[in-house]
XYZ file of C-alpha atoms in Angstrom:
328
model
C 89.053 101.807 111.629
C 88.179 98.761 113.561
C 87.670 98.798 117.312
C 89.458 96.206 119.357
C 86.746 94.693 121.415
C 87.621 93.429 124.891
C 86.363 90.463 126.826
C 86.762 92.318 130.250
C 86.651 95.772 131.519
C 89.732 97.876 131.824
C 91.122 97.704 135.399
C 94.198 100.049 134.974
C 95.554 102.985 133.114
C 99.190 103.466 132.236
C 101.216 106.478 131.206
C 103.862 105.422 128.755
C 106.781 107.841 128.157
C 110.243 108.267 126.773
C 112.172 108.404 130.013
C 115.273 110.433 131.004
C 118.389 110.234 133.063
C 118.316 111.386 136.861
C 122.145 112.109 137.244
C 125.285 112.469 135.435
C 126.312 108.798 135.321
C 122.837 107.848 133.883
C 123.330 110.101 130.633
C 125.485 107.629 128.464
C 123.577 104.485 129.438
C 120.266 106.369 128.893
C 121.355 107.507 125.407
C 122.684 104.009 124.419
C 119.103 102.855 125.250
C 117.728 105.421 123.023
C 119.996 104.994 120.142
C 120.320 101.137 120.209
C 119.938 99.876 116.661
C 119.913 103.438 115.118
C 122.381 104.678 112.679
C 123.493 107.592 114.868
C 127.261 108.518 114.973
C 128.612 108.263 118.491
C 130.002 111.903 118.133
C 126.288 113.028 117.921
C 125.358 110.996 120.995
C 128.170 112.626 122.944
C 126.975 115.995 121.658
C 123.531 115.332 122.962
C 125.032 114.156 126.220
C 126.525 117.638 126.735
C 122.883 118.958 126.646
C 122.027 116.869 129.658
C 125.365 117.678 131.356
C 124.312 121.404 131.033
C 121.440 120.364 133.545
C 123.688 118.215 135.770
C 122.652 115.114 133.938
C 119.056 115.243 135.151
C 116.225 115.368 132.659
C 112.992 117.206 133.574
C 110.838 114.764 131.845
C 110.496 112.407 134.759
C 109.316 115.120 137.214
C 106.866 116.278 134.585
C 105.452 112.782 134.064
C 105.073 112.678 137.883
C 103.222 115.964 137.741
C 100.952 114.716 135.072
C 100.337 111.416 136.915
C 99.328 113.474 139.981
C 96.918 115.625 137.956
C 95.440 112.566 136.330
C 94.797 110.845 139.683
C 93.024 113.807 140.824
C 90.968 114.142 137.640
C 90.059 110.606 137.705
C 88.978 110.702 141.393
C 86.980 113.837 140.766
C 85.089 112.055 138.019
C 84.495 108.926 139.707
C 86.841 107.004 137.423
C 88.145 104.191 139.557
C 91.246 103.047 137.765
C 94.741 102.637 139.251
C 97.314 104.551 137.365
C 100.753 103.218 136.506
C 103.816 104.662 134.603
C 106.421 102.958 132.361
C 109.124 104.400 130.213
C 110.718 103.265 126.963
C 114.401 104.227 127.749
C 114.832 104.710 131.545
C 113.437 103.833 134.888
C 110.598 102.990 135.605
C 111.081 100.704 132.526
C 108.049 99.226 130.724
C 108.991 95.651 131.579
C 109.176 96.391 135.313
C 105.829 98.265 135.122
C 104.159 95.353 133.538
C 105.661 92.863 136.006
C 104.328 95.158 138.809
C 100.853 95.208 137.139
C 100.947 91.370 136.873
C 101.678 91.167 140.556
C 98.769 93.444 141.317
C 96.463 91.150 139.456
C 95.645 93.756 136.712
C 94.267 92.163 133.639
C 93.542 94.813 130.993
C 95.197 98.150 130.704
C 94.566 101.362 128.683
C 97.947 102.914 127.899
C 98.671 106.450 126.691
C 101.930 107.416 125.101
C 103.195 110.871 125.597
C 103.170 111.628 121.897
C 100.218 113.215 120.294
C 101.029 112.416 116.678
C 101.191 109.423 114.334
C 104.751 108.239 113.321
C 107.022 105.296 113.802
C 108.867 106.786 116.754
C 105.796 108.586 118.182
C 103.239 105.644 117.919
C 104.174 102.413 116.458
C 107.394 101.944 118.286
C 105.490 102.422 121.521
C 103.159 99.747 120.536
C 106.164 97.551 119.753
C 107.768 98.264 123.047
C 104.420 97.504 124.807
C 104.274 94.138 122.950
C 107.910 93.358 123.807
C 107.376 94.300 127.522
C 104.157 92.246 127.842
C 105.592 89.272 125.940
C 108.489 89.072 128.430
C 106.201 88.669 131.559
C 104.344 85.433 131.969
C 100.757 86.350 132.842
C 101.079 89.854 131.748
C 97.977 91.867 131.481
C 96.643 92.840 127.941
C 97.595 96.499 127.175
C 95.620 98.523 124.669
C 97.305 101.656 123.466
C 95.175 104.735 122.887
C 95.416 106.236 119.381
C 97.390 109.500 118.835
C 95.233 112.379 119.978
C 96.530 115.319 117.864
C 92.898 116.215 116.996
C 91.249 115.964 120.297
C 89.549 119.309 121.121
C 91.146 119.441 124.643
C 94.582 119.091 123.293
C 93.999 121.736 120.704
C 92.548 124.124 123.162
C 95.236 123.628 125.814
C 97.978 124.253 123.074
C 96.013 127.390 122.129
C 95.851 128.568 125.643
C 99.625 128.344 125.916
C 100.045 130.491 122.659
C 97.634 132.992 124.114
C 99.675 133.109 127.347
C 102.842 133.883 125.224
C 100.921 136.557 123.255
C 100.194 138.275 126.535
C 103.957 138.387 127.193
C 104.810 139.520 123.557
C 101.529 141.034 121.915
C 101.681 141.226 118.093
C 104.690 138.826 117.909
C 105.239 136.484 114.822
C 104.556 132.969 115.759
C 106.541 129.918 114.592
C 105.615 126.312 115.560
C 108.279 123.580 115.974
C 108.302 119.848 116.311
C 110.847 117.065 116.447
C 112.310 116.500 113.061
C 112.259 112.902 111.634
C 113.741 111.237 108.578
C 112.033 112.104 105.303
C 111.508 108.415 104.818
C 109.811 108.143 108.192
C 107.661 111.167 107.432
C 106.483 109.676 104.065
C 105.234 106.535 105.666
C 103.323 108.279 108.434
C 100.734 111.025 108.863
C 103.275 112.983 111.186
C 103.699 116.145 109.107
C 100.249 116.320 107.881
C 98.771 116.063 111.508
C 101.325 118.673 112.656
C 100.089 121.169 110.076
C 96.581 120.578 110.992
C 97.051 121.256 114.510
C 99.037 124.441 113.787
C 96.213 125.764 111.641
C 93.608 124.973 114.265
C 95.642 126.556 117.154
C 96.325 129.661 114.867
C 92.616 129.953 114.263
C 91.777 129.664 117.918
C 94.183 132.375 118.866
C 92.641 134.654 116.153
C 95.923 134.754 114.156
C 95.576 135.340 110.464
C 97.657 133.903 107.741
C 99.296 130.449 107.075
C 101.083 129.152 110.282
C 104.954 128.471 109.864
C 106.252 124.928 110.837
C 109.880 124.257 111.595
C 111.685 121.447 113.031
C 114.424 120.655 115.589
C 116.476 118.004 117.370
C 117.631 116.001 114.297
C 119.942 113.157 115.233
C 120.648 111.217 112.054
C 123.836 111.180 109.931
C 124.524 114.310 108.043
C 123.795 112.655 104.570
C 120.425 111.453 105.571
C 117.514 113.990 104.648
C 115.299 114.925 107.585
C 112.410 117.337 107.802
C 113.262 120.953 107.572
C 113.845 123.885 107.962
C 115.599 123.704 111.344
C 114.511 126.107 114.072
C 118.049 127.504 114.449
C 118.393 128.240 110.781
C 114.954 129.921 110.795
C 115.815 132.195 113.741
C 119.115 133.144 111.889
C 117.354 134.144 108.693
C 114.001 135.527 109.791
C 113.172 139.223 109.472
C 110.946 139.215 112.453
C 112.082 141.257 115.532
C 109.433 139.755 117.979
C 109.094 136.105 117.946
C 107.128 133.451 119.814
C 108.260 129.753 119.325
C 105.544 127.171 120.040
C 106.884 123.687 120.717
C 103.683 122.188 119.213
C 105.270 118.759 118.663
C 106.075 118.198 122.424
C 103.826 117.667 125.439
C 106.241 118.737 128.068
C 109.016 121.117 128.660
C 111.661 118.313 128.552
C 115.314 118.460 127.366
C 114.641 119.120 123.701
C 112.521 122.095 124.736
C 114.780 123.515 127.435
C 118.152 123.033 125.586
C 117.280 123.227 121.878
C 114.836 126.180 122.294
C 115.408 127.876 125.701
C 119.065 127.805 125.224
C 120.268 127.453 121.637
C 117.367 129.118 119.800
C 117.051 131.894 122.408
C 120.774 132.583 122.085
C 120.541 132.945 118.377
C 117.581 135.320 118.847
C 119.645 137.387 121.408
C 122.537 137.615 118.964
C 120.218 139.075 116.231
C 118.410 141.457 118.898
C 115.110 139.480 118.387
C 112.674 139.581 121.215
C 111.953 135.931 121.861
C 109.315 134.079 123.925
C 108.937 130.323 124.001
C 105.322 129.298 124.544
C 104.611 126.493 127.134
C 103.807 123.048 126.344
C 100.422 121.513 127.254
C 101.988 119.906 130.229
C 99.394 119.674 133.009
C 97.050 122.269 131.570
C 93.600 121.386 133.008
C 92.002 121.223 129.637
C 94.600 118.575 128.570
C 94.357 116.604 131.775
C 90.584 116.471 131.226
C 91.097 115.510 127.469
C 93.037 112.380 128.710
C 90.224 111.413 131.107
C 87.797 111.847 128.283
C 89.851 109.527 126.005
C 89.857 106.886 128.703
C 86.140 107.129 129.325
C 85.443 107.088 125.576
C 87.328 103.859 125.210
C 85.565 102.195 128.215
C 82.245 103.322 126.801
C 83.127 101.940 123.312
C 84.370 98.675 124.655
C 87.856 99.076 123.290
C 90.269 101.340 121.316
C 90.615 102.174 117.681
C 93.086 99.604 116.079
C 95.884 100.976 113.795
C 96.261 99.315 110.515
C 98.982 96.568 110.536
C 101.098 98.726 107.964
C 100.641 101.859 109.780
C 103.776 104.193 110.318
C 106.317 101.557 109.143
C 109.849 101.851 110.310
C 112.231 103.478 107.800
C 114.312 101.189 105.690
C 117.896 101.252 106.918
C 120.573 100.669 104.334
C 122.128 97.235 104.132
C 125.430 96.731 106.019
C 128.489 96.951 103.872
C 130.550 93.781 103.493
C 133.509 93.682 105.881
């Protein structure tokens, strides 16, 4: 894979995330941003809105990004990595375009960006690249932004995930383990390494935790129309049908304990487990685990040392083909 060489050194780092509402009245505008251009029924959007209202309309993701940014600033400073750190979101404030404008005003010229998604897929990688291109294209004199590649295979990410599983095993020794990730349409999965990368990480984490047997991977949080095939099985159906009486659920596809972890797992899946008298523990996400924070710093230093970032192939993780509109 070619490395994008740079004509000047990086002079900033940017964390790029999904974004989330801060209050009740933010929820619908936020979800409209998320779903713009997607064939998701409005009823489904309103159903998801109720998940946010369950928490007074405030998503935990922004606070978790702030915590990660604080940990990165401390990690960078302790390692002598003198890069200012910025933050921009895809769907809610601080929006990417506003962050790019701020960097331009600060006379930043070249930026290393990390998206809060460890795996390669359209929504988890390519769409972030497109968002960055759109944001920089809208600002005259914008800095050049290079996005770091998905880091599912970084040893620090693997070790931090394994540490969270070991913490869960301390709470529920000998429990069965099931890994879960955000479902995506089958067509999107077929055009990306998403599922393959997830299965690879599950196997490595399983091995690091000394667990024998083939790891079980399930999916959650699908949002498309009912007739569209998405990756399965769903976590809810798995918990309804499992013969296990002691279960650890590992949100391996997520970096922080945001809404789809707190509601879909800690609320819905936990309720199903309770109805079936299953002892249930949800493992933590990597979040601000020191090993993961160090891994990000190492990725930044490696890109600086190599003079650039690995470039994705032009046809990598293509968006799924949407059906043509019906004649009116």
